[in-house]
PDB file of C-alpha atoms in Angstrom:
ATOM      1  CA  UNK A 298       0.000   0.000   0.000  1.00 43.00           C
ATOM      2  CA  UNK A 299       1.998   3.345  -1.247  1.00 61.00           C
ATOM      3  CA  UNK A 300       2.000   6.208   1.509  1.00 75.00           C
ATOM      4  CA  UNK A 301      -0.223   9.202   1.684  1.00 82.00           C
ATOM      5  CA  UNK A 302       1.498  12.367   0.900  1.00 87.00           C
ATOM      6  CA  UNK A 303       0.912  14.713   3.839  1.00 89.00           C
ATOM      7  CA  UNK A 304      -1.014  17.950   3.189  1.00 91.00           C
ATOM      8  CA  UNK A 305      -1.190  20.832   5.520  1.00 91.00           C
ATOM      9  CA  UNK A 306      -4.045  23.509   5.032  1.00 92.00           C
ATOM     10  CA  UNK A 307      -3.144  26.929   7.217  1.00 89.00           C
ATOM     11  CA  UNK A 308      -6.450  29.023   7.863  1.00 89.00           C
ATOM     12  CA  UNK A 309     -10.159  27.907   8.347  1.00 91.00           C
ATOM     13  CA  UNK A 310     -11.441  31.007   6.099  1.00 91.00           C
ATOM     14  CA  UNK A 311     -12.654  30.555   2.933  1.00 93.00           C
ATOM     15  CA  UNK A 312     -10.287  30.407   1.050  1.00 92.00           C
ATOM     16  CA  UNK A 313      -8.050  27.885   3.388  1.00 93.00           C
ATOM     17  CA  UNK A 314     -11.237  25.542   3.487  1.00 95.00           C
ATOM     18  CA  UNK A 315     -12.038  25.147  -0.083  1.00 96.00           C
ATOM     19  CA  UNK A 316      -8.719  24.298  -0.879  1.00 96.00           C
ATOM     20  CA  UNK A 317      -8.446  21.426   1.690  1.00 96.00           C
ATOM     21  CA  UNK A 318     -11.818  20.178   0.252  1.00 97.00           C
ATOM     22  CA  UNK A 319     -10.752  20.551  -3.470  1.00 96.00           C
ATOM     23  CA  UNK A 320      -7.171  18.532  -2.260  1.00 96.00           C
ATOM     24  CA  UNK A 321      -9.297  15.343  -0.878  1.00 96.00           C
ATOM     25  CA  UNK A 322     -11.972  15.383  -3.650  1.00 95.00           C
ATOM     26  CA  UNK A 323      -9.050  15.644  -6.310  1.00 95.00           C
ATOM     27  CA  UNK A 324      -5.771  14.708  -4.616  1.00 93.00           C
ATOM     28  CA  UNK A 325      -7.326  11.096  -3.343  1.00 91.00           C
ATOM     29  CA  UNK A 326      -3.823  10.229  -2.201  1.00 91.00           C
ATOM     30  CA  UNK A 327      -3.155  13.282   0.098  1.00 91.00           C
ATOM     31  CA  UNK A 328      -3.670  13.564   3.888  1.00 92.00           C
ATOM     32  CA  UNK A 329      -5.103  16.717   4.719  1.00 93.00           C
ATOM     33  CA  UNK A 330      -4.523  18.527   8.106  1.00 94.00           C
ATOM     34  CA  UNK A 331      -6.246  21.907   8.433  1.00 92.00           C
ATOM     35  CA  UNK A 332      -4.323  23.882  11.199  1.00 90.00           C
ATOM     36  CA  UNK A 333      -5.939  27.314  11.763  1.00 89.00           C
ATOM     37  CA  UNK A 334      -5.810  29.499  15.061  1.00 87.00           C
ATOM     38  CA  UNK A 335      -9.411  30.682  14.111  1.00 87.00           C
ATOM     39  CA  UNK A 336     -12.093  28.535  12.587  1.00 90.00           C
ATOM     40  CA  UNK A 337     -15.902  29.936  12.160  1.00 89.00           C
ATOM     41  CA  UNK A 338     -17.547  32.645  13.498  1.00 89.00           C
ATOM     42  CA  UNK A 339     -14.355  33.889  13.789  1.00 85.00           C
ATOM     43  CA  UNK A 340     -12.597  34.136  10.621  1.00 85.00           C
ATOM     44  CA  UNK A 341     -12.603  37.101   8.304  1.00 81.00           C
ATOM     45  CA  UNK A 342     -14.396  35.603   5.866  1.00 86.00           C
ATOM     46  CA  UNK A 343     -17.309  35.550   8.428  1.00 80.00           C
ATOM     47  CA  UNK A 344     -17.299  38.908   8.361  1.00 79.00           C
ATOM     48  CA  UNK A 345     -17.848  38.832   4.149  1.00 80.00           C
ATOM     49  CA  UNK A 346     -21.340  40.147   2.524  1.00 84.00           C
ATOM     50  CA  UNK A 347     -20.781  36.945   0.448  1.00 90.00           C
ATOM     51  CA  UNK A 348     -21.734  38.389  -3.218  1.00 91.00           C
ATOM     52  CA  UNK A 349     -19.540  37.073  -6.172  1.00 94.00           C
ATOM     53  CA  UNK A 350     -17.844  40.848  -7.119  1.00 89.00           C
ATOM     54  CA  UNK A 351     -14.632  41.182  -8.253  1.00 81.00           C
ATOM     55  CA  UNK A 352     -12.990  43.928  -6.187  1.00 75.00           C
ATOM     56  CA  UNK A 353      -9.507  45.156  -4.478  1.00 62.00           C
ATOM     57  CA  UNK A 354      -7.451  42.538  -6.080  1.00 68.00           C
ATOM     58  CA  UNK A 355      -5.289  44.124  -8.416  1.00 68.00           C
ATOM     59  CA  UNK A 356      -2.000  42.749  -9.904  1.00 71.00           C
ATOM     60  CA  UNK A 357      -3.415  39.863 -11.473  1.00 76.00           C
ATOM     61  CA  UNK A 358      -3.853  38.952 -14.838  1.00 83.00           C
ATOM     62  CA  UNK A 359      -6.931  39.173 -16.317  1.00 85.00           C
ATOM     63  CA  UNK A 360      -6.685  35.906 -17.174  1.00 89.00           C
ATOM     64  CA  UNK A 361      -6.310  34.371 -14.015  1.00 88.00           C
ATOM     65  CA  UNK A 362      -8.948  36.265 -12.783  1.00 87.00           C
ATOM     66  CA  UNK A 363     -11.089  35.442 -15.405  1.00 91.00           C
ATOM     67  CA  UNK A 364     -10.548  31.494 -14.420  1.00 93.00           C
ATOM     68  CA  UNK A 365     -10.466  31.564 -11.479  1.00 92.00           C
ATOM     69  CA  UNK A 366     -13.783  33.839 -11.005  1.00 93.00           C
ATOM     70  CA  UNK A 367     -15.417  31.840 -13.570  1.00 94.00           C
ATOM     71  CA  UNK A 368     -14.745  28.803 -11.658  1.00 96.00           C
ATOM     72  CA  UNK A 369     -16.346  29.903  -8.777  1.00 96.00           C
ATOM     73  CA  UNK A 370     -19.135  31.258 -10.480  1.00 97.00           C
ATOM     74  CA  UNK A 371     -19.974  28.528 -11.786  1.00 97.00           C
ATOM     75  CA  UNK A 372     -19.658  26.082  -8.568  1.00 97.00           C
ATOM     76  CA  UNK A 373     -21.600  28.794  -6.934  1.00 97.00           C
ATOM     77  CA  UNK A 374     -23.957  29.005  -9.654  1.00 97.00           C
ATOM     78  CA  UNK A 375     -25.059  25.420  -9.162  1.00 96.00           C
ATOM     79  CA  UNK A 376     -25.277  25.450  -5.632  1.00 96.00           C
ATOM     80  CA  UNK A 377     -27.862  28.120  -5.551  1.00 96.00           C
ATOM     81  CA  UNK A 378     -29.752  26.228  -8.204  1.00 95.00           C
ATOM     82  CA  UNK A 379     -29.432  22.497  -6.211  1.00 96.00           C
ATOM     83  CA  UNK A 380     -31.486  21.530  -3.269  1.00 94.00           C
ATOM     84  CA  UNK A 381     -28.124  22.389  -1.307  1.00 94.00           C
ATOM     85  CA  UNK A 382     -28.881  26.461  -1.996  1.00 95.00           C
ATOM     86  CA  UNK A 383     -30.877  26.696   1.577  1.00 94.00           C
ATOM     87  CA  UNK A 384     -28.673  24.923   3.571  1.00 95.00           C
ATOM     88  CA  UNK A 385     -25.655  27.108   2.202  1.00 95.00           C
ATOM     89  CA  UNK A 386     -27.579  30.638   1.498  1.00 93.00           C
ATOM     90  CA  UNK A 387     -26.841  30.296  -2.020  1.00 95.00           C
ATOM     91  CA  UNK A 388     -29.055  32.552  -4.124  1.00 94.00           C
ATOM     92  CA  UNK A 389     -29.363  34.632  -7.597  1.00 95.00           C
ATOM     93  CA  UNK A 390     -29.236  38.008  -6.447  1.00 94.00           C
ATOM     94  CA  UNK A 391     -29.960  41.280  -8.952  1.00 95.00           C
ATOM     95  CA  UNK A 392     -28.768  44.683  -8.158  1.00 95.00           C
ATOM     96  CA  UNK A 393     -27.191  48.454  -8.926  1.00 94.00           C
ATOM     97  CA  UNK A 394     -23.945  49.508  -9.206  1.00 93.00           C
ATOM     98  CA  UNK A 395     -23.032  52.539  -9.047  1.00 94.00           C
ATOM     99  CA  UNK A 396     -19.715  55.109 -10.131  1.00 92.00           C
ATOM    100  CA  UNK A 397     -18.387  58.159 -10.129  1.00 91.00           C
ATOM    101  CA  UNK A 398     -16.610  57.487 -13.242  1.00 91.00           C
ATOM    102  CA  UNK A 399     -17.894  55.436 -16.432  1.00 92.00           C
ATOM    103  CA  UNK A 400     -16.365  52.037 -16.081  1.00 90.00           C
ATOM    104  CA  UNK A 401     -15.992  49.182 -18.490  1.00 90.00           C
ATOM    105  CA  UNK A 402     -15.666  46.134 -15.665  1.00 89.00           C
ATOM    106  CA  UNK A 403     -13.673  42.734 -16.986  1.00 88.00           C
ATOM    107  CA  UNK A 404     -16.418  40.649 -15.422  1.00 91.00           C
ATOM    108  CA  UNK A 405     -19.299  41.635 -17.301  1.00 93.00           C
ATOM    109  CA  UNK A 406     -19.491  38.860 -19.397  1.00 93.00           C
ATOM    110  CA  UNK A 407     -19.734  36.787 -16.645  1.00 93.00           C
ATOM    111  CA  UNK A 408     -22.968  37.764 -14.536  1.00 96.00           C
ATOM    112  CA  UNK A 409     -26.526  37.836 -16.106  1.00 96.00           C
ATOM    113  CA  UNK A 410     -28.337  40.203 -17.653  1.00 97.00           C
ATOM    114  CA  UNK A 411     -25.384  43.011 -17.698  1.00 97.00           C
ATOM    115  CA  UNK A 412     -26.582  46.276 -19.168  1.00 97.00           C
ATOM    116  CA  UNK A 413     -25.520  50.155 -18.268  1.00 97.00           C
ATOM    117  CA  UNK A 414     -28.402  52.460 -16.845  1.00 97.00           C
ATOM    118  CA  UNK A 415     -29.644  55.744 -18.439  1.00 97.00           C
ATOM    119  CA  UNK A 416     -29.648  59.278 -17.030  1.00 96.00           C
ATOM    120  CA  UNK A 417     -32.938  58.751 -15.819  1.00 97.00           C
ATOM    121  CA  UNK A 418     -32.722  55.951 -14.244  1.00 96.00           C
ATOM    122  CA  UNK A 419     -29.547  57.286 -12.155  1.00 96.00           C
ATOM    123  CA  UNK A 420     -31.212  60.159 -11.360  1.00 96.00           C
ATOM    124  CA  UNK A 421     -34.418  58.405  -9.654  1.00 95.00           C
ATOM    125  CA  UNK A 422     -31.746  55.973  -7.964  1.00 94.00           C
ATOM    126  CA  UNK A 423     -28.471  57.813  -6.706  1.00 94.00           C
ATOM    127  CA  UNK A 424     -28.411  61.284  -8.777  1.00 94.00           C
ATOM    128  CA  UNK A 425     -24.472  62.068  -7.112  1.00 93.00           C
ATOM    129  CA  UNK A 426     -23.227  58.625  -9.586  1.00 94.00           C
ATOM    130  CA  UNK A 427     -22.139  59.461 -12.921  1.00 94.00           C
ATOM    131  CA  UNK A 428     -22.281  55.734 -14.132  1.00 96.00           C
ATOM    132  CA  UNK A 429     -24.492  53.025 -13.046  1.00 96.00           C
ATOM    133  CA  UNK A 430     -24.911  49.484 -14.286  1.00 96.00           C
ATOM    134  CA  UNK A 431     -27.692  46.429 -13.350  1.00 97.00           C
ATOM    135  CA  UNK A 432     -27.201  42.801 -13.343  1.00 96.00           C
ATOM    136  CA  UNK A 433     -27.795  39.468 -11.906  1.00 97.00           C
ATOM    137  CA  UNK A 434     -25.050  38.101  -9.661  1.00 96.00           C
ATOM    138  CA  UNK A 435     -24.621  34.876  -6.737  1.00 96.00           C
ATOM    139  CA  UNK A 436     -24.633  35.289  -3.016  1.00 94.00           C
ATOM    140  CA  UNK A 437     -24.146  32.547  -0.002  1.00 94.00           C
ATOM    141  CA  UNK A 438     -24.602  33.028   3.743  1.00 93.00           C
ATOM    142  CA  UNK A 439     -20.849  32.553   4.301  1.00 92.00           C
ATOM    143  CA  UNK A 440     -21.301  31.185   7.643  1.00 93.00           C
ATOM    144  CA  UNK A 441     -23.443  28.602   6.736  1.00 95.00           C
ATOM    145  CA  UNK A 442     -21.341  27.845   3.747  1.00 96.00           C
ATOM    146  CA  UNK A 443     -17.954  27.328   6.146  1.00 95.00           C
ATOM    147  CA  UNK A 444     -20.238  24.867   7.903  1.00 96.00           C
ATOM    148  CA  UNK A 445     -21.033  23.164   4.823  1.00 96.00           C
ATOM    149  CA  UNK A 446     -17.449  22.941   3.623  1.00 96.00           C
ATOM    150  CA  UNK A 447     -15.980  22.322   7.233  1.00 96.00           C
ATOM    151  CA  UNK A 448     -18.811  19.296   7.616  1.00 96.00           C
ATOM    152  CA  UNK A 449     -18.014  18.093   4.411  1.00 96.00           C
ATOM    153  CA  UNK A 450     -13.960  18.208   4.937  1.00 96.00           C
ATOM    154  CA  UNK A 451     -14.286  16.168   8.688  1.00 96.00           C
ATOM    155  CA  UNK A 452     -16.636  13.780   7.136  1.00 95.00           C
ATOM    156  CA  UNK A 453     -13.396  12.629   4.545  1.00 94.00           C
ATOM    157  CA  UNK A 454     -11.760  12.074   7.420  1.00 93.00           C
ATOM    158  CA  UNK A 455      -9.514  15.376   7.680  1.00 94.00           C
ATOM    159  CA  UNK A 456      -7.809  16.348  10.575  1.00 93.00           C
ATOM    160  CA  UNK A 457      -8.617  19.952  11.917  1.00 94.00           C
ATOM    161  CA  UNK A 458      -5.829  21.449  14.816  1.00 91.00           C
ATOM    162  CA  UNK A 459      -6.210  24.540  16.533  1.00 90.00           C
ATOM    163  CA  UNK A 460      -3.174  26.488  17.226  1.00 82.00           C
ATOM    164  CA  UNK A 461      -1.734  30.027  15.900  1.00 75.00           C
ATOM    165  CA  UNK A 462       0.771  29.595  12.922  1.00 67.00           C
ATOM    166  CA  UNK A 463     -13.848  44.285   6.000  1.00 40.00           C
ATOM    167  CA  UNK A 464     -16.057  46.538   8.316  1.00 44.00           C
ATOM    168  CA  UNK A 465     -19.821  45.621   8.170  1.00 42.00           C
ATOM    169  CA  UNK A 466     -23.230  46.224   9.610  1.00 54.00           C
ATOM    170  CA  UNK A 467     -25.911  43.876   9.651  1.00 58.00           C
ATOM    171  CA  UNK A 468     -29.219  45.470   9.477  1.00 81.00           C
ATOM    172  CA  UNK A 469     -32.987  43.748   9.375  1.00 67.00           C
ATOM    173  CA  UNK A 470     -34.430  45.315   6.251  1.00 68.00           C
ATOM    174  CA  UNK A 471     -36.892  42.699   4.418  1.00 76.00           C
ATOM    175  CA  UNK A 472     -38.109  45.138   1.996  1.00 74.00           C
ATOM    176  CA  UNK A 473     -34.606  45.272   0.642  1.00 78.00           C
ATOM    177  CA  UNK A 474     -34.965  42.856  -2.330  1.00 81.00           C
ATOM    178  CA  UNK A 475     -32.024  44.117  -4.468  1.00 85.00           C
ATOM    179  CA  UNK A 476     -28.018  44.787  -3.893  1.00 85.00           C
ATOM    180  CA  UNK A 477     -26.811  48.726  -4.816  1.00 85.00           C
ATOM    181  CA  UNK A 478     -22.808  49.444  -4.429  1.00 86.00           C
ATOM    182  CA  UNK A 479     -21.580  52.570  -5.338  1.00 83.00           C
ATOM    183  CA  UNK A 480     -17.682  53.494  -6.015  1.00 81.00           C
ATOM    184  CA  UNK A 481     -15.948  57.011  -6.132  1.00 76.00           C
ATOM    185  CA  UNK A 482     -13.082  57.241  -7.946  1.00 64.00           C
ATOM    186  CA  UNK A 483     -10.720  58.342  -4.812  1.00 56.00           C
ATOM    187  CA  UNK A 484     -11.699  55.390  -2.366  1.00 54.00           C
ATOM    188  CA  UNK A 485     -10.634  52.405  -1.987  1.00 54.00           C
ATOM    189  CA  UNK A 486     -13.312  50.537  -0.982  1.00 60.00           C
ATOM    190  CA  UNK A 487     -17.134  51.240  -2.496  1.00 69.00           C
ATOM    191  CA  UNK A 488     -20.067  51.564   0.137  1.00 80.00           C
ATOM    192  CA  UNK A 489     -22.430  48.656  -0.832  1.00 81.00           C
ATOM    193  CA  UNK A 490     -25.834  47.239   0.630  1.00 84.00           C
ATOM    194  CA  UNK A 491     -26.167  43.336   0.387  1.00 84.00           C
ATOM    195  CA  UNK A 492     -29.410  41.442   0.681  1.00 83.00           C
ATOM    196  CA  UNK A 493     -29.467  38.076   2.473  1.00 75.00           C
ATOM    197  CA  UNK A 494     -31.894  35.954   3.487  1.00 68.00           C
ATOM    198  CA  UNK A 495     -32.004  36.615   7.133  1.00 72.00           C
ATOM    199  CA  UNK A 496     -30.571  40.240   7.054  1.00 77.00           C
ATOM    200  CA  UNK A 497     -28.783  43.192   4.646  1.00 85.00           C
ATOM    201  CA  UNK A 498     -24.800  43.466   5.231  1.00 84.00           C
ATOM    202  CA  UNK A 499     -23.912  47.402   5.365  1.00 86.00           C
ATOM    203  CA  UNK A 500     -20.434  47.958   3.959  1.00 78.00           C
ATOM    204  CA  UNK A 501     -17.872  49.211   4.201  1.00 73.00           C
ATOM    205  CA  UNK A 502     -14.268  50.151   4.325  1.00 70.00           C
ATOM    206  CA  UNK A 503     -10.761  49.659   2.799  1.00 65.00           C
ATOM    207  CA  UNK A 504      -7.812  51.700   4.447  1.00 62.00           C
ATOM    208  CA  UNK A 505      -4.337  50.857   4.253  1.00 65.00           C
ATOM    209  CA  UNK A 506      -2.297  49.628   6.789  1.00 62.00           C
ATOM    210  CA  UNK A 507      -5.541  50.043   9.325  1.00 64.00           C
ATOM    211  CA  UNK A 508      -5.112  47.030  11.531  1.00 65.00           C
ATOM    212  CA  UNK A 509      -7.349  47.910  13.928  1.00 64.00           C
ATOM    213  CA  UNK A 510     -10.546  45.652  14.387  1.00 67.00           C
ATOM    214  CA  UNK A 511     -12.199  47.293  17.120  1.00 70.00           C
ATOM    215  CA  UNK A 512     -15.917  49.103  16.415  1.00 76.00           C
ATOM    216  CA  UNK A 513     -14.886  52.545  15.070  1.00 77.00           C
ATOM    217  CA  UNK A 514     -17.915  55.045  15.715  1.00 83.00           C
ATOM    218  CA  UNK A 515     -16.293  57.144  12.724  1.00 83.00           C
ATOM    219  CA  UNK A 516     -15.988  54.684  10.146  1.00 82.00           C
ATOM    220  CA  UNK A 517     -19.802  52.946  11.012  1.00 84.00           C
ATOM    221  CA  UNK A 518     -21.553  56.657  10.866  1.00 86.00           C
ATOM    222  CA  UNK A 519     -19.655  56.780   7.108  1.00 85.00           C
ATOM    223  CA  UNK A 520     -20.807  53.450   6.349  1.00 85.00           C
ATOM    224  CA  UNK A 521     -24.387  54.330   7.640  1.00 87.00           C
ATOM    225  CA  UNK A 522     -25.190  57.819   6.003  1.00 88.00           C
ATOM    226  CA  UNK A 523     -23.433  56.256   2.868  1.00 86.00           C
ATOM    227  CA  UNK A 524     -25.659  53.451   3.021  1.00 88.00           C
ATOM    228  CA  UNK A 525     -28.722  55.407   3.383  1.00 89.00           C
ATOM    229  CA  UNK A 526     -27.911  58.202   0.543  1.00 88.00           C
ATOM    230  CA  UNK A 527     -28.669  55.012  -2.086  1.00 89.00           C
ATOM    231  CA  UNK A 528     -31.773  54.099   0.199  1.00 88.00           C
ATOM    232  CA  UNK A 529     -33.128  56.330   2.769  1.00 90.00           C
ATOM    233  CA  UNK A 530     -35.558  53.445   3.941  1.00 88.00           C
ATOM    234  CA  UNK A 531     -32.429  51.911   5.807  1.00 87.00           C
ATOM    235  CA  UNK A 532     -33.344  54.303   8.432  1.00 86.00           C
ATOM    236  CA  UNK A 533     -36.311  52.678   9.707  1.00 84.00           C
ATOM    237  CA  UNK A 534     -34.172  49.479   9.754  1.00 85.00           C
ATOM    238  CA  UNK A 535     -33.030  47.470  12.856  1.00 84.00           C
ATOM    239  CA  UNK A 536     -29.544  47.410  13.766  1.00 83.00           C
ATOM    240  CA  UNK A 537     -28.545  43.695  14.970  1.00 81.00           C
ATOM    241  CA  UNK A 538     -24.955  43.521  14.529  1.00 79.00           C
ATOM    242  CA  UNK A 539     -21.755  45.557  14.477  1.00 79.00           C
ATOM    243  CA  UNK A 540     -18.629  43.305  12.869  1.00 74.00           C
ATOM    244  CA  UNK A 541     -15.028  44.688  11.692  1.00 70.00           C
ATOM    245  CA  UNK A 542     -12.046  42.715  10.311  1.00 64.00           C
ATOM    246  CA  UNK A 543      -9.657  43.083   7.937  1.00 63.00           C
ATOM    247  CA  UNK A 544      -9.029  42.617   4.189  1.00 64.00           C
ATOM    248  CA  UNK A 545      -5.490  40.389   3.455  1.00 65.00           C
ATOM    249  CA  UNK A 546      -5.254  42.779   0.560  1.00 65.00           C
ATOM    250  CA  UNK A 547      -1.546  42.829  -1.605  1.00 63.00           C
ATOM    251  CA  UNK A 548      -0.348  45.390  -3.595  1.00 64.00           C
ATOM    252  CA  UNK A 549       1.304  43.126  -5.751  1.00 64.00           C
ATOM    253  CA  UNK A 550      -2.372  40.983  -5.964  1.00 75.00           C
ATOM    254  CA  UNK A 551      -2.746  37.276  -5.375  1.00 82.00           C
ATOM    255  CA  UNK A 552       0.127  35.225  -4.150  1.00 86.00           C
ATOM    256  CA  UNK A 553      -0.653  31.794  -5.723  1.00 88.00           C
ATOM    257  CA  UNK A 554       2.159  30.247  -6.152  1.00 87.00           C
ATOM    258  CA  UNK A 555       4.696  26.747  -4.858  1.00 90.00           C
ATOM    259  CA  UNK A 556       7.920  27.410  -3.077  1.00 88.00           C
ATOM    260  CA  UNK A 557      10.473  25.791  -0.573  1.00 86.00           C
ATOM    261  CA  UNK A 558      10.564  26.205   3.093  1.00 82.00           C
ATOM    262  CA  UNK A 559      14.170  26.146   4.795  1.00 81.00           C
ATOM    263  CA  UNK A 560      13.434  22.590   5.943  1.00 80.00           C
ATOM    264  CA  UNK A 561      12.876  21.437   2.501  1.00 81.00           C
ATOM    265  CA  UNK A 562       8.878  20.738   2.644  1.00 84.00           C
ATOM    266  CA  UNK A 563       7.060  22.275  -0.547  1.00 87.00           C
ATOM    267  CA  UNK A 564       4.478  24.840   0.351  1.00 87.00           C
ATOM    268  CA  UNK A 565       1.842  26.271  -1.841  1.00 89.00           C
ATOM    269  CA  UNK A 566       1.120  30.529  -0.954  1.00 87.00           C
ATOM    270  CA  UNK A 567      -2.710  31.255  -1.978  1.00 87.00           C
ATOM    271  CA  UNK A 568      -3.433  34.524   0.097  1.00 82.00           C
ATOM    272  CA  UNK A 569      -3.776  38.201  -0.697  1.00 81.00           C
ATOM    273  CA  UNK A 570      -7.547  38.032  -2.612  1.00 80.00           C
ATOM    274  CA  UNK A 571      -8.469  41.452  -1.067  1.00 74.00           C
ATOM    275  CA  UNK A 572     -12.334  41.674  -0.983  1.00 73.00           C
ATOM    276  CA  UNK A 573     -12.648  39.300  -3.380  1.00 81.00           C
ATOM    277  CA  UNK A 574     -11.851  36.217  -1.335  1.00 80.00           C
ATOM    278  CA  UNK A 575     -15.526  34.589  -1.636  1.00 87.00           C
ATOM    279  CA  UNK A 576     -15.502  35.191  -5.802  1.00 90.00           C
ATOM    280  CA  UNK A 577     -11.909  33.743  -6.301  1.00 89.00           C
ATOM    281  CA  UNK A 578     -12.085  31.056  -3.786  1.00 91.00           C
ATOM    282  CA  UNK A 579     -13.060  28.113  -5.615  1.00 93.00           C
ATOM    283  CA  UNK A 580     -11.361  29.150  -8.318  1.00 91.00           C
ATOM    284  CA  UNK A 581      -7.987  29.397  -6.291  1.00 91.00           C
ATOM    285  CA  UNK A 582      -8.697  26.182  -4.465  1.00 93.00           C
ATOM    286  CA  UNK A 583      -8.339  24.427  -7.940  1.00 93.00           C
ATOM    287  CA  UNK A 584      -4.938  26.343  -8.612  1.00 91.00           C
ATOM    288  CA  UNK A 585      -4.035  25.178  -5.448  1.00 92.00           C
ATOM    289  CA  UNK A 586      -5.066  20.871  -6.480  1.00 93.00           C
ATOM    290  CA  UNK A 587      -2.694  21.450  -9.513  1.00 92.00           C
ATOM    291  CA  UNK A 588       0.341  22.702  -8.021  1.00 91.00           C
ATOM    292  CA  UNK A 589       0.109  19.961  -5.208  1.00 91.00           C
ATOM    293  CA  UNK A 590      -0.450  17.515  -8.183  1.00 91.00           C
ATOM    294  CA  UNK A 591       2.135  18.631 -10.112  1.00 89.00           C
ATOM    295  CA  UNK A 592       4.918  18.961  -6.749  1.00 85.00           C
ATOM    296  CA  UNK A 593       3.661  15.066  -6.003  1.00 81.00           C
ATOM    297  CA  UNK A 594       3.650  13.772  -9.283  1.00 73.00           C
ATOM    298  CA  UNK A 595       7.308  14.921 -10.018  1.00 58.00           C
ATOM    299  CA  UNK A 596       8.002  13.697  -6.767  1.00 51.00           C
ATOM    300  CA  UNK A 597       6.933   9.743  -7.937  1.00 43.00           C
ATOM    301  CA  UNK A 598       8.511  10.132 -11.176  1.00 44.00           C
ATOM    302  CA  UNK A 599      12.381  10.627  -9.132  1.00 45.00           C
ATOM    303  CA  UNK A 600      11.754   7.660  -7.015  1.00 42.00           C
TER     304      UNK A 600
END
């Protein structure tokens, strides 16, 4: 009986758990140990609104992002349609976007039912915008969908260790029924309003070499009177939860890549996906399967 090659997973996000999955369901003859010092509610992909957007994650070639984007699309795609979609919050979700600039986004191709809004439609919606768009996009209920994944990775008999190695509002709004973001030119991070099936995520914010993750009363009343320019209804809405984490944004974009540790064990880096952790994910976790494949298969071959 040949040996199992040993796998370790580090972090329990979303990003971290996919790829363990994708290595058992591809990489039959790998051992997979996910080690994390934070597994779920606790992780910053809890924190996500959980909509497939491309966004913060420059540095990469649009044709990586392109596959790896499209892959998750499309695994999300069929989740939401499959009788899993309830148990993971998986849902078709249509919506405004929203610019201070004109903008000619990579990804349109890729959602449904893309098209650019007129003058009077911005107008009746968010007048400030100079450029607004509509289409049909994919949400989960990240927490639920870390359960999923984390149920499914235990049940193929993974090992899970504990040991160390975005700002949001969630708001009770039921009349909310579609998603609005809107972008200016000089931030870094767009204000966005994202409708879920149990409540609407308020976002947010994207500053630099911020590590602080404590409730900051200046950044939540920017995120609130943002929020309620695009719909003033907010107002009446309930407040249920405050949540702040951070972004493991790179300049440089993704690192997805295989190197060497000083001991001589392979490691694969997939980290840096900005705020677009939960649209690359899948994506990245299949990146990850070949580069393991390819490290053990030349690894037979020298035996």
């Amino acid at each position: 009986m040949s040996q199992k090659t040993r796998v370790c997973v580090i972090g329990a996000g979303v990003v971290g758990l996919s790829s363990a999955v994708r290595i058992q369901d591809e990489l039959p003859h790998c051992d997979v140990t996910l080690l994390a010092d934070r597994f779920s509610p606790d992780t910053t992909s809890d924190g996500s609104g959980g909509i497939w957007f491309l966004h913060l994650v420059g540095g990469v070639s649009q044709d990586l992002l392109r596959r790896w984007s499209g892959d998750t699309w499309d695994h999300l795609v069929s989740m939401a349609t499959s009788p899993l979609a309830a148990q993971v919050g998986a849902q078709l979700v249509s919506g405004y976007s929203f610019f201070s600039e004109p903008q000619n986004p990579e990804w349109r191709t890729q959602v449904l039912g893309y098209r650019e809004l007129d003058r009077q439609e911005i107008d009746l919606l968010l007048p400030k915008a100079k450029f607004g768009i509509f289409y049909t996009t994919v949400m989960i209920n990240v927490k639920a969908y870390l359960s999923w994944l984390m149920s499914r990775f235990k049940k193929n008999n993974g090992k899970v260790i504990r040991a160390k190695v975005d700002k949001l509002e969630n708001v009770k709004a039921p009349w909310i029924k579609h998603f609005m973001t809107y972008q200016e030119s000089d931030e870094h991070c767009e204000k966005y309003i994202l409708p879920g099936a149990d409540f609407v995520v308020l976002g947010g914010t994207g500053q630099r070499g911020d590590w602080n993750t404590s409730i900051d009363d200046v950044d939540r009343k920017k995120i609130w009177d943002g929020c309620l320019q695009m719909i003033p209804s907010l107002r009446e809405a309930e407040v249920v939860q405050h949540w702040t984490g951070l972004r493991p944004h790179r300049l440089s974009g993704v690192r997805l890549e295989t190197g060497k540790l000083p001991t001589g064990k392979t490691v694969v880096h997939n980290y840096g996906h900005g705020g677009s952790g939960v649209t690359l994910h899948w994506g990245c976790a299949g990146q990850v399967v070949k580069e393991i494949r390819a490290v053990t298969t030349s690894a037979v071959s020298r035996l």
